PDB file of C-alpha atoms in Angstrom:
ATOM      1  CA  UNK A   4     -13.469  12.422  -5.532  1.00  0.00           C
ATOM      2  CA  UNK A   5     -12.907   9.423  -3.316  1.00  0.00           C
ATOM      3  CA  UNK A   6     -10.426   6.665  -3.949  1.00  0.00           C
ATOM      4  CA  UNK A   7     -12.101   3.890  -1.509  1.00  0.00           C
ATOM      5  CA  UNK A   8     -15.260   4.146   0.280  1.00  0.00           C
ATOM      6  CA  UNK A   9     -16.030   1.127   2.458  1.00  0.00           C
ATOM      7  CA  UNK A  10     -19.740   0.636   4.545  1.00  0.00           C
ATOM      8  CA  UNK A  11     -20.472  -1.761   7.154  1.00  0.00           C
ATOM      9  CA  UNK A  12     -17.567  -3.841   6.642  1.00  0.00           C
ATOM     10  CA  UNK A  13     -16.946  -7.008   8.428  1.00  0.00           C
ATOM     11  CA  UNK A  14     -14.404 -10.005   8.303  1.00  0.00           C
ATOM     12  CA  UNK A  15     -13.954 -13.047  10.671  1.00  0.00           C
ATOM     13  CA  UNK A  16     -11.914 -15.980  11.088  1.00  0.00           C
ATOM     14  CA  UNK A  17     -12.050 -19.040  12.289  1.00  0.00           C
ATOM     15  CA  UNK A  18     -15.372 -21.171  13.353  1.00  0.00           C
ATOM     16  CA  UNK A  19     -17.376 -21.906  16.465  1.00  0.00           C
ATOM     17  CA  UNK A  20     -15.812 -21.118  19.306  1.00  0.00           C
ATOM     18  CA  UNK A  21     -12.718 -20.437  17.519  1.00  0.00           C
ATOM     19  CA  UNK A  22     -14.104 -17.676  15.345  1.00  0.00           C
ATOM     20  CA  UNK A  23     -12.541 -14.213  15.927  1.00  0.00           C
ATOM     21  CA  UNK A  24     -13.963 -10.794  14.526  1.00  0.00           C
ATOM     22  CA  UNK A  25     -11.132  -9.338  12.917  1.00  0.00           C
ATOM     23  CA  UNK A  26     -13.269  -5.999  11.563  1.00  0.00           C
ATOM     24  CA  UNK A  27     -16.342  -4.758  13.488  1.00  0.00           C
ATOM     25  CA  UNK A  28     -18.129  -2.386  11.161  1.00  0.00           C
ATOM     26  CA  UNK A  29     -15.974  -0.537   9.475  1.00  0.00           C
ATOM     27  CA  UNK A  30     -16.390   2.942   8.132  1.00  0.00           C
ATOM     28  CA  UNK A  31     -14.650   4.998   5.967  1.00  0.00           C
ATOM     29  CA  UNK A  32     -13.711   7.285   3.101  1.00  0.00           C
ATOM     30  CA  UNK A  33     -10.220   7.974   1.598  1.00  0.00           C
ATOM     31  CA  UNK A  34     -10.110  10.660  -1.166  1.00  0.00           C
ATOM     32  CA  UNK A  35      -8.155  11.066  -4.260  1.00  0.00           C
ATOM     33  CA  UNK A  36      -4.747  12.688  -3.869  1.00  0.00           C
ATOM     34  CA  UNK A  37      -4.603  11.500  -0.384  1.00  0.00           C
ATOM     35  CA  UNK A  38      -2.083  10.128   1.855  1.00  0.00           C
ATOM     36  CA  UNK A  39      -3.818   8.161   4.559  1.00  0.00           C
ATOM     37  CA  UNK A  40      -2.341   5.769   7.404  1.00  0.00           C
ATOM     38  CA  UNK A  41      -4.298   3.441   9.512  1.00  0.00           C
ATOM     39  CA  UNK A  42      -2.526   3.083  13.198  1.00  0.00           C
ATOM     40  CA  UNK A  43      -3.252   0.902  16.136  1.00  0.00           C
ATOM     41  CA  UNK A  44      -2.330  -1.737  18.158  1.00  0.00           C
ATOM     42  CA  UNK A  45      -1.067  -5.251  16.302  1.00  0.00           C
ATOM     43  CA  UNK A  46      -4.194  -7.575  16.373  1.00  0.00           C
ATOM     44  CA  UNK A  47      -6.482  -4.501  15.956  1.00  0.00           C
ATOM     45  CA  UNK A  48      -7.469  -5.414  12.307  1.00  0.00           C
ATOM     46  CA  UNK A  49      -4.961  -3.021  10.568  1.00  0.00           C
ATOM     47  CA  UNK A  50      -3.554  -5.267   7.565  1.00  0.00           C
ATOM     48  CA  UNK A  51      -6.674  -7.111   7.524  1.00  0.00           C
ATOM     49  CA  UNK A  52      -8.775  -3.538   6.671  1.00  0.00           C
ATOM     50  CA  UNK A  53      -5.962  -3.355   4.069  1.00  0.00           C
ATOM     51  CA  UNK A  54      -5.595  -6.867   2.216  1.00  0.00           C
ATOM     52  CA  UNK A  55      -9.747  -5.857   1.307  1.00  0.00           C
ATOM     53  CA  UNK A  56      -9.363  -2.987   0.150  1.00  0.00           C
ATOM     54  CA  UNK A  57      -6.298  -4.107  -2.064  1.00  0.00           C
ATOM     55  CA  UNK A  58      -8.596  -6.986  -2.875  1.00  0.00           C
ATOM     56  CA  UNK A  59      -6.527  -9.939  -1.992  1.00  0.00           C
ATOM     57  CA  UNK A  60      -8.997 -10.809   0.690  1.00  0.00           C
ATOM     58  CA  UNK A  61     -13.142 -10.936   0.932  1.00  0.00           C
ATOM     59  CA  UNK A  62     -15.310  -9.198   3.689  1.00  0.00           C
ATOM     60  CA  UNK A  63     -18.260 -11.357   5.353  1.00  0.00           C
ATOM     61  CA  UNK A  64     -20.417  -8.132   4.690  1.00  0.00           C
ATOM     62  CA  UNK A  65     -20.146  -4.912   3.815  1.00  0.00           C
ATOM     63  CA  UNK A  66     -18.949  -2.368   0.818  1.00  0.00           C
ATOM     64  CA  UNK A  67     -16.229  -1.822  -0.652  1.00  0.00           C
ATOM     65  CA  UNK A  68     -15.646   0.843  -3.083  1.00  0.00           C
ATOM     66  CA  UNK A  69     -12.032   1.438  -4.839  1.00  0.00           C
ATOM     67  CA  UNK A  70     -12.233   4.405  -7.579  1.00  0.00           C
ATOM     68  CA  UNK A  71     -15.849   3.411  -8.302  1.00  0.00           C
ATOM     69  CA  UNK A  72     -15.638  -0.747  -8.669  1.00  0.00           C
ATOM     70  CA  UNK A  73     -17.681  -2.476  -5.944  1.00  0.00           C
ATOM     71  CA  UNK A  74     -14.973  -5.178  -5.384  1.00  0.00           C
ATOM     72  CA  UNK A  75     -17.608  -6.663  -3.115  1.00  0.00           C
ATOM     73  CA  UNK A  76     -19.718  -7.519  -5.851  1.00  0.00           C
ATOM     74  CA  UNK A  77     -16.975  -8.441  -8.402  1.00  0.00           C
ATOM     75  CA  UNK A  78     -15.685 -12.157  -9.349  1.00  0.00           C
ATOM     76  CA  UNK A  79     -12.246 -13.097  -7.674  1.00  0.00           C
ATOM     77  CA  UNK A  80     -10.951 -12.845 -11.473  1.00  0.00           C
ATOM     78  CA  UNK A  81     -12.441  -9.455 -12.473  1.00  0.00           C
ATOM     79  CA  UNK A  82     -10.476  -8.477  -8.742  1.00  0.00           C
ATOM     80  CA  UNK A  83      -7.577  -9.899  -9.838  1.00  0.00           C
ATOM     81  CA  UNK A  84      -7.913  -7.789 -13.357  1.00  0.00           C
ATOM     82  CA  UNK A  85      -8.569  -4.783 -11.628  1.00  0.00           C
ATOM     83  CA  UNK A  86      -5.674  -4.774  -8.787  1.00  0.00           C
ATOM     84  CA  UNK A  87      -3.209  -6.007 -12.107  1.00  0.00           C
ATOM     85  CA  UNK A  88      -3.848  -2.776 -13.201  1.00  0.00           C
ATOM     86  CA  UNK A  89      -4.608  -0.520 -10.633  1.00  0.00           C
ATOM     87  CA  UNK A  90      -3.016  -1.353  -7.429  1.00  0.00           C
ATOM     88  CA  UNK A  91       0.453  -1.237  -6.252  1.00  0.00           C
ATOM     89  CA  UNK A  92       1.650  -3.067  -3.306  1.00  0.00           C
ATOM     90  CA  UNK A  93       4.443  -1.848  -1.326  1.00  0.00           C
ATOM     91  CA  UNK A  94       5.933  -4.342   1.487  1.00  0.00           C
ATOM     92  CA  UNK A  95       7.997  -3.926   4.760  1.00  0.00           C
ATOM     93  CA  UNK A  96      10.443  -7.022   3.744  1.00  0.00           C
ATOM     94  CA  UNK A  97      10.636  -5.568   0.624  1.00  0.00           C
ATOM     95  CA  UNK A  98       9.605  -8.835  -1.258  1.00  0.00           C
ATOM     96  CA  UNK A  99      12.270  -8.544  -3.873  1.00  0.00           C
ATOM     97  CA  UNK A 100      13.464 -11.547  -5.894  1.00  0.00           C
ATOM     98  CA  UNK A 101      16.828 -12.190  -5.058  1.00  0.00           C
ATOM     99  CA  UNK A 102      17.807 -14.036  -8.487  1.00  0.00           C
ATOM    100  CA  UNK A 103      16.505 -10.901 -10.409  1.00  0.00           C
ATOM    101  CA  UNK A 104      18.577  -7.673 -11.157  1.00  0.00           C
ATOM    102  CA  UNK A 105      17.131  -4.320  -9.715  1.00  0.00           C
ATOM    103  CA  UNK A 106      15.952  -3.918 -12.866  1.00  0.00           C
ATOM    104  CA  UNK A 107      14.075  -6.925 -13.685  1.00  0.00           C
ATOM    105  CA  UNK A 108      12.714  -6.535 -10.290  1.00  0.00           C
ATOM    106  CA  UNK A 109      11.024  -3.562 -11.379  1.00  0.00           C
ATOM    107  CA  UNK A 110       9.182  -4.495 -14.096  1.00  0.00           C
ATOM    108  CA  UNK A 111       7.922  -7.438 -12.820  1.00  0.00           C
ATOM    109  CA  UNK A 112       4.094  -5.933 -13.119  1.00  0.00           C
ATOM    110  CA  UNK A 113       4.404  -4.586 -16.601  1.00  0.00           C
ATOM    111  CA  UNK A 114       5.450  -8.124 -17.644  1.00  0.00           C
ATOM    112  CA  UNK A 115       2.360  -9.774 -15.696  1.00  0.00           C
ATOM    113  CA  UNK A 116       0.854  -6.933 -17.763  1.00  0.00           C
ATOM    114  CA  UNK A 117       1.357  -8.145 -20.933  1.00  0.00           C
ATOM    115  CA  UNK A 118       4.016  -5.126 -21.968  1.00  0.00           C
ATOM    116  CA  UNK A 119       7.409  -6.648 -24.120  1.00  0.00           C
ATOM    117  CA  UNK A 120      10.395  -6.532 -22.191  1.00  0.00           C
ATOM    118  CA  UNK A 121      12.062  -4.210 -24.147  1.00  0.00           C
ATOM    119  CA  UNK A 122       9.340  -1.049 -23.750  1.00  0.00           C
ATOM    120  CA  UNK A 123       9.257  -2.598 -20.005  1.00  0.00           C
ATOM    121  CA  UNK A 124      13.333  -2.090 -19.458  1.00  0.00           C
ATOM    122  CA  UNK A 125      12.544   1.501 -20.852  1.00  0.00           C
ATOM    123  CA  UNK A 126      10.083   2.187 -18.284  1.00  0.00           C
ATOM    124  CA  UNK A 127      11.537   0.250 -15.626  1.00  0.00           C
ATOM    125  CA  UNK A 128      15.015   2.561 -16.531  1.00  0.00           C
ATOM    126  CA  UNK A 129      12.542   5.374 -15.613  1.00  0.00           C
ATOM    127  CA  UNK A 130      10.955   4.472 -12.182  1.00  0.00           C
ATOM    128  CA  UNK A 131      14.230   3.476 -11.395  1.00  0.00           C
ATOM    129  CA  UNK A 132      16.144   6.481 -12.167  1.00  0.00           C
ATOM    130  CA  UNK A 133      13.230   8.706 -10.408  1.00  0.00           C
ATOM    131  CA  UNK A 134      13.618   7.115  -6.675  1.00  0.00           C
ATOM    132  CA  UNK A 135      17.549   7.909  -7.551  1.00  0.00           C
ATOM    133  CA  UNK A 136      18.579   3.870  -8.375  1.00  0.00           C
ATOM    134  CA  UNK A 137      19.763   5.106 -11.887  1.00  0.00           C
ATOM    135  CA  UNK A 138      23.603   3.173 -11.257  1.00  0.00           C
ATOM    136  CA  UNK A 139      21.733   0.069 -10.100  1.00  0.00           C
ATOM    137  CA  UNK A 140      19.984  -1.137 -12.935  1.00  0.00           C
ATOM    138  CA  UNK A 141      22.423  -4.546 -12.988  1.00  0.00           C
ATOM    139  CA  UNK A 142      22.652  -4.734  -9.787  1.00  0.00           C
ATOM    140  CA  UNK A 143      21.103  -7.548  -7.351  1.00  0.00           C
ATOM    141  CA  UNK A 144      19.175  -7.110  -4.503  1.00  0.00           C
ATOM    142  CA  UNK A 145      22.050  -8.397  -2.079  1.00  0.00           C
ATOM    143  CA  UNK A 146      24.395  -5.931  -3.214  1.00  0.00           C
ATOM    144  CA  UNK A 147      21.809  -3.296  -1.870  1.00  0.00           C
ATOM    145  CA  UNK A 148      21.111  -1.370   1.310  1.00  0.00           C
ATOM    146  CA  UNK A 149      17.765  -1.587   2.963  1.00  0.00           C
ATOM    147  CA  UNK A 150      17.025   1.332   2.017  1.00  0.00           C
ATOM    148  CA  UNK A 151      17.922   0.907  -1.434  1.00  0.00           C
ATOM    149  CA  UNK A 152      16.156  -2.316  -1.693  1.00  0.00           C
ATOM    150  CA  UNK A 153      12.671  -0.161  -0.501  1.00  0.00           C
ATOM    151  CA  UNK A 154      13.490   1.944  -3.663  1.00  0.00           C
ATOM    152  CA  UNK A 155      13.330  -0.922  -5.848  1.00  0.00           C
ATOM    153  CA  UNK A 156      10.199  -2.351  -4.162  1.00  0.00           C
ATOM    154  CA  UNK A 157       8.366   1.085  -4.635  1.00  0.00           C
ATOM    155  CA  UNK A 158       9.670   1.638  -8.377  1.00  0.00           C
ATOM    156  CA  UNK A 159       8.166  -1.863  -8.845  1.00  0.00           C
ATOM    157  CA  UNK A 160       4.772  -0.730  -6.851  1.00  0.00           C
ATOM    158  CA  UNK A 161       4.272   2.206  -9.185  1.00  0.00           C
ATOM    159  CA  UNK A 162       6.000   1.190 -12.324  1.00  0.00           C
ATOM    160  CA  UNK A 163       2.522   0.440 -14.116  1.00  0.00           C
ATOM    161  CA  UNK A 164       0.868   3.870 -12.651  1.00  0.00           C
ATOM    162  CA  UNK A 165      -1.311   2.074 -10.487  1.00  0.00           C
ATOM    163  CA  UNK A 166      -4.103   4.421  -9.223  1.00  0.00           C
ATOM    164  CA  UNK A 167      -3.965   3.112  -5.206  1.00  0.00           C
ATOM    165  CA  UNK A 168      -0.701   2.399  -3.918  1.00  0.00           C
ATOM    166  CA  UNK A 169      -1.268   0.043  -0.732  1.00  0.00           C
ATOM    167  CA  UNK A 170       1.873  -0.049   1.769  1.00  0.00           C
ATOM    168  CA  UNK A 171       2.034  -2.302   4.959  1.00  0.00           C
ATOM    169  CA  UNK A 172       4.602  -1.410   7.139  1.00  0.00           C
ATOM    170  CA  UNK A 173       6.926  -0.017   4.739  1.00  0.00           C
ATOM    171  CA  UNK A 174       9.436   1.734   7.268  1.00  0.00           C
ATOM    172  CA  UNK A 175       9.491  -0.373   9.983  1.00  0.00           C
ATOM    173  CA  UNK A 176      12.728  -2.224   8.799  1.00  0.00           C
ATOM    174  CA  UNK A 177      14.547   1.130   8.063  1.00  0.00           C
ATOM    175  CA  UNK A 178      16.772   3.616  10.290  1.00  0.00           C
ATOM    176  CA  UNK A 179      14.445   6.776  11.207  1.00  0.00           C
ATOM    177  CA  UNK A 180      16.527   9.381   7.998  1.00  0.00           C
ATOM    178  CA  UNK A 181      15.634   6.329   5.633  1.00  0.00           C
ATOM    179  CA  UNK A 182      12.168   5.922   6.486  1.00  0.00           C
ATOM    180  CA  UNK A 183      11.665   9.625   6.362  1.00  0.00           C
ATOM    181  CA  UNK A 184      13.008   9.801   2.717  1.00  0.00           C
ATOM    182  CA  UNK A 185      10.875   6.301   1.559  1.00  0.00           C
ATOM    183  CA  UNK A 186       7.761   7.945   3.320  1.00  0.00           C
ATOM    184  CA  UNK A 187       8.328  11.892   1.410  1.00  0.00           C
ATOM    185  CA  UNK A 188       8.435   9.916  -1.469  1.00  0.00           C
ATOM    186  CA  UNK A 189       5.689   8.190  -0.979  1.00  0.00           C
ATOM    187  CA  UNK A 190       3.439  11.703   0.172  1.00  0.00           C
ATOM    188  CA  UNK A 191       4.916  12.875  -3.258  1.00  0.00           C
ATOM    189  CA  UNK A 192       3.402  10.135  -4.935  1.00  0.00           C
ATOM    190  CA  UNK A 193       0.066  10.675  -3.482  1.00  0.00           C
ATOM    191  CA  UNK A 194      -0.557  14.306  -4.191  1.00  0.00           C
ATOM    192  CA  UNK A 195      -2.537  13.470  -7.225  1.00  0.00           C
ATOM    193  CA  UNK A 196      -6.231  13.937  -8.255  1.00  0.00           C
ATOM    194  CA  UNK A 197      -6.370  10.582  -9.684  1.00  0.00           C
ATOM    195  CA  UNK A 198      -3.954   8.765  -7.148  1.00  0.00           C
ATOM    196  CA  UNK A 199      -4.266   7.365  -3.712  1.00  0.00           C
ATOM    197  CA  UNK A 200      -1.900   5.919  -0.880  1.00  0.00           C
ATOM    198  CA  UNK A 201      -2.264   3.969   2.325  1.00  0.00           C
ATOM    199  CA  UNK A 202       0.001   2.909   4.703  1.00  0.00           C
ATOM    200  CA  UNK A 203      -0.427   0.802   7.179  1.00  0.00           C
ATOM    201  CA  UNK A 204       2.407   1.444  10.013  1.00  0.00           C
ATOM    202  CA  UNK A 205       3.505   0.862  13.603  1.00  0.00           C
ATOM    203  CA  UNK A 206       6.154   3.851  13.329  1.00  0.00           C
ATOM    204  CA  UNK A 207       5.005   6.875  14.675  1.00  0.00           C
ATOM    205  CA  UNK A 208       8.498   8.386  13.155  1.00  0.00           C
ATOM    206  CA  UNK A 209       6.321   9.233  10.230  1.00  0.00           C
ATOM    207  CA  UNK A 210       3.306   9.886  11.329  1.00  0.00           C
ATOM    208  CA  UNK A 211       3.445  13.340  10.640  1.00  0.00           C
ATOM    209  CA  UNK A 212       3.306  12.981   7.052  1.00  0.00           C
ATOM    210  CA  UNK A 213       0.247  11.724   6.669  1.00  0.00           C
ATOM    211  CA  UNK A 214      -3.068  13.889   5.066  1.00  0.00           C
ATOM    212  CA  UNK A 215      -5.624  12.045   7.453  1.00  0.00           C
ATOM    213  CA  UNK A 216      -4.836   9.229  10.280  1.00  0.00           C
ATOM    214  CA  UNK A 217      -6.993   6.119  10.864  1.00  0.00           C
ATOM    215  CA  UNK A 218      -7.070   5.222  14.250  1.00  0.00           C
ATOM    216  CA  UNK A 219      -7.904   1.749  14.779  1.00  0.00           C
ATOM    217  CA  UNK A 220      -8.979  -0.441  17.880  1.00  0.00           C
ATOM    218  CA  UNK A 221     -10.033  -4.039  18.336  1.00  0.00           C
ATOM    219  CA  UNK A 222     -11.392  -4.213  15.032  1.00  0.00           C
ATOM    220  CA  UNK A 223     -13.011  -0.885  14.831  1.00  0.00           C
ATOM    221  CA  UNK A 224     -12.341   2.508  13.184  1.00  0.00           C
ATOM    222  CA  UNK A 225     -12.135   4.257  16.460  1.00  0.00           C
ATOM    223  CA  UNK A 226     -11.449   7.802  14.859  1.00  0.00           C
ATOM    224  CA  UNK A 227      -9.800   9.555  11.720  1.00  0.00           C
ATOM    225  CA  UNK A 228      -7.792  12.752  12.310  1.00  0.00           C
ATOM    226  CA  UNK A 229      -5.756  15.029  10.600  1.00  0.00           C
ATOM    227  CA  UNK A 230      -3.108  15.000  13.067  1.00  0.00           C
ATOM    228  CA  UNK A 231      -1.047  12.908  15.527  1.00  0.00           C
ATOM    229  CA  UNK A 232      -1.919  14.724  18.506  1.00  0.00           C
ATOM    230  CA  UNK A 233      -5.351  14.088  17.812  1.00  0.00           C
ATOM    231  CA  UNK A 234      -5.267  10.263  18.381  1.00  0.00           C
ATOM    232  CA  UNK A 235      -6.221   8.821  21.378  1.00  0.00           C
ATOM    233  CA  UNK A 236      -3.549   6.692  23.592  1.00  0.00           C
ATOM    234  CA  UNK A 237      -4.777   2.882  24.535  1.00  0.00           C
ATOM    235  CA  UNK A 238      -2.892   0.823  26.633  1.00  0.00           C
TER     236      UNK A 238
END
């Protein structure tokens, strides 16, 4: 089954002589249970591709597909509904709210959700305890490595069993044997029929992980492979 499906997909920005094409026609299918990154050059379209999908940003034209809802056809609120509910968002500065324990951090989305705090702690407990953050409930985010602090941010991203899990540069910040635990974790996480993660990345450390690369240039899906050695090198 596939996860996203996008057709003739196309974004600009700016006006006149000013206007840039960010996305050139994009192409592409991601299936369920798969971990997919999309690679390239900064400036080549990369998080742009991604903010549509996760629906926090319109195409000029073009399809776009996630687990059978045409958010190209939906209202900005019925988006906002569906990525509520369905899509997790994983950052590389971790986006944590300093003022909030690890805990609270976490179950951020099941509050936005409409779930009482109290069944929220109990799931938060949970996510928590299964990305091994099970003594840092009470903790703050200060007190916390970086890779620590990633934990956190990816409990919070899947606390609410979100269906895609959407992750923009989530290992950049972290040594390479920290990255390579956050991104297992994450390939864990994908291997599941009604599941789906992207990752957006710069760090070829992990590109190895990955179920299908996206290779990206100047705004175009240049190629998707199943392996590193496969992608094509661009000055």
């Amino acid at each position: 089954m596939s996860a996203v499906i996008v057709r003739g997909l196309e974004k600009s920005f700016g006006k006149g002589e000013a206007k840039t094409m960010a996305l050139k026609g994009i192409d592409l299918e991601i299936q369920s249970g798969e971990f997919f990154m999309i690679v390239g050059p900064s400036g080549c379209g990369k998080t742009t591709l991604l903010s549509i999908i996760a629906g926090t940003l319109k195409g000029d034209t073009g399809e776009v597909n996630v687990f059978g809802n045409p958010l190209h056809e939906m209202s900005s609120g019925k988006v906002t509904e569906f990525r509520k509910k369905n899509i997790g968002f994983i950052f590389q500065q971790f986006n944590l709210i300093p003022t909030l324990t690890c805990l609270d951090n976490a179950i951020v989305p099941l509050l936005i959700n409409g779930m009482s705090y109290s069944k929220a702690v109990v799931r938060g407990k949970e996510m928590l305890s299964t990305v091994g953050l099970e003594t840092k409930f009470n903790e703050y985010p200060a007190l916390l490595s970086g890779g620590q602090q990633q934990r956190v941010a990816i409990a919070r991203a899947l606390v609410h069993d979100p269906r895609l899990i959407i992750c923009d540069e989530p290992t950049s910040a972290l040594d390479g044997s920290t990255g390579a635990k956050i991104t297992e974790l994450l390939a864990a996480v994908a291997q599941s029929q009604d599941r789906c993660v992207i990752v957006v990345t710069h760090d070829n450390r992990i590109y190895h992980y990955a179920d299908r690369i996206g290779q990206m240039v100047d705004g175009k899906m240049l190629k998707v492979v199943k392996s590193e050695a496969e992608l094509e090198v661009h000055a």
